[in-house]
Amino acid sequence: MSSLALINEFLGQPPNASSHGYQIDHILEFCHWFMGALFIGWSAFFIFVLIRFRKRRQPSADHLGVRSGISTHLEFSVVLIEAVLLLGFAIPLWAKRVNQFPPGKEALVVHVVAQQFSFNYHLPGPDGQFGRRDVGFVSNSNPLGVDPNDPAGKDDIVTLGELHVPVNRPVIAELSSKDVIHDYFLPAMRIAGDAIPGSLIPIWFTPIKTGTYEVICAQLCGLGHYGMKGTLVVDTPADYEAWLKERAELAGTQSAPAPGAPKTENKPPQPAASPSPGG
Ligand SMILES: [Cu+2]
């Protein structure tokens, strides 16, 4: 990291923990320095104008205005730099993020379902298949409405507020919402995406450092918006398997017990996922 990159840290950006994040950081770094230069330049110009065109020196208005071409050249260069930033860096990077998804088999696919005021996670469980979801099955104990009669959904894992992923494996998060527009934002992964009711919006990232990271909602979605803060835990593959196993054992206990599965009947309906009081 060059000393120029310290500007991101100075402005409060958490360290990057994803494989593509450094590209985002380079653009942010450049933008921050560029905006800093513009701020100083325009401020200096403003002060110059205040002094140069003060009333004592300029008692009557000059209707001809500016005669030098400096300001035109300056403004043209600013537009040029901004165009290069947008067309040369921002749009190509964005296009890469939305067009070049990792193959589904290689990636971990997780459904992120936002609601006021938390993020629910739906994982396919050991069989690798998501169970069907229907709004008709939604209840307190089955927040995502996983169909209890669908065999693919029997081992599905549903968690609230906390997601575990293995390090160095691409993660595809499919975002949707149960109520209003939210925005699933992983600052350390340098990725965010809107969760919009009626839409399924995929985003992807590859975590490269184990640790616990912040998940926040980046759309002001209601009074309990602040309470949507959650955690993303990037595990070593062994730790991730252990978490998955633990969750898989609890799976099925959150949906209404189907006939033929009496073992789960007396278990508490929701795993101890410690939902934070949304507010
Ligand atoms: Cu929200």
Short mmCIF file of C-alpha atoms and ligand atoms in Angstrom, two decimals, residues 182 217 219 221 225 228, ligand 1:
data_model
loop_
_atom_site.label_atom_id
_atom_site.label_comp_id
_atom_site.label_asym_id
_atom_site.label_seq_id
_atom_site.Cartn_x
_atom_site.Cartn_y
_atom_site.Cartn_z
CA HIS A 182 -32.83 -2.22 1.82
CA CYS A 217 -28.04 -1.72 5.60
CA GLN A 219 -30.71 2.40 2.66
CA CYS A 221 -35.42 1.78 5.48
CA HIS A 225 -32.66 0.90 10.21
CA MET A 228 -29.90 -4.12 10.80
CU CU B 1 -32.67 -1.79 5.79
#
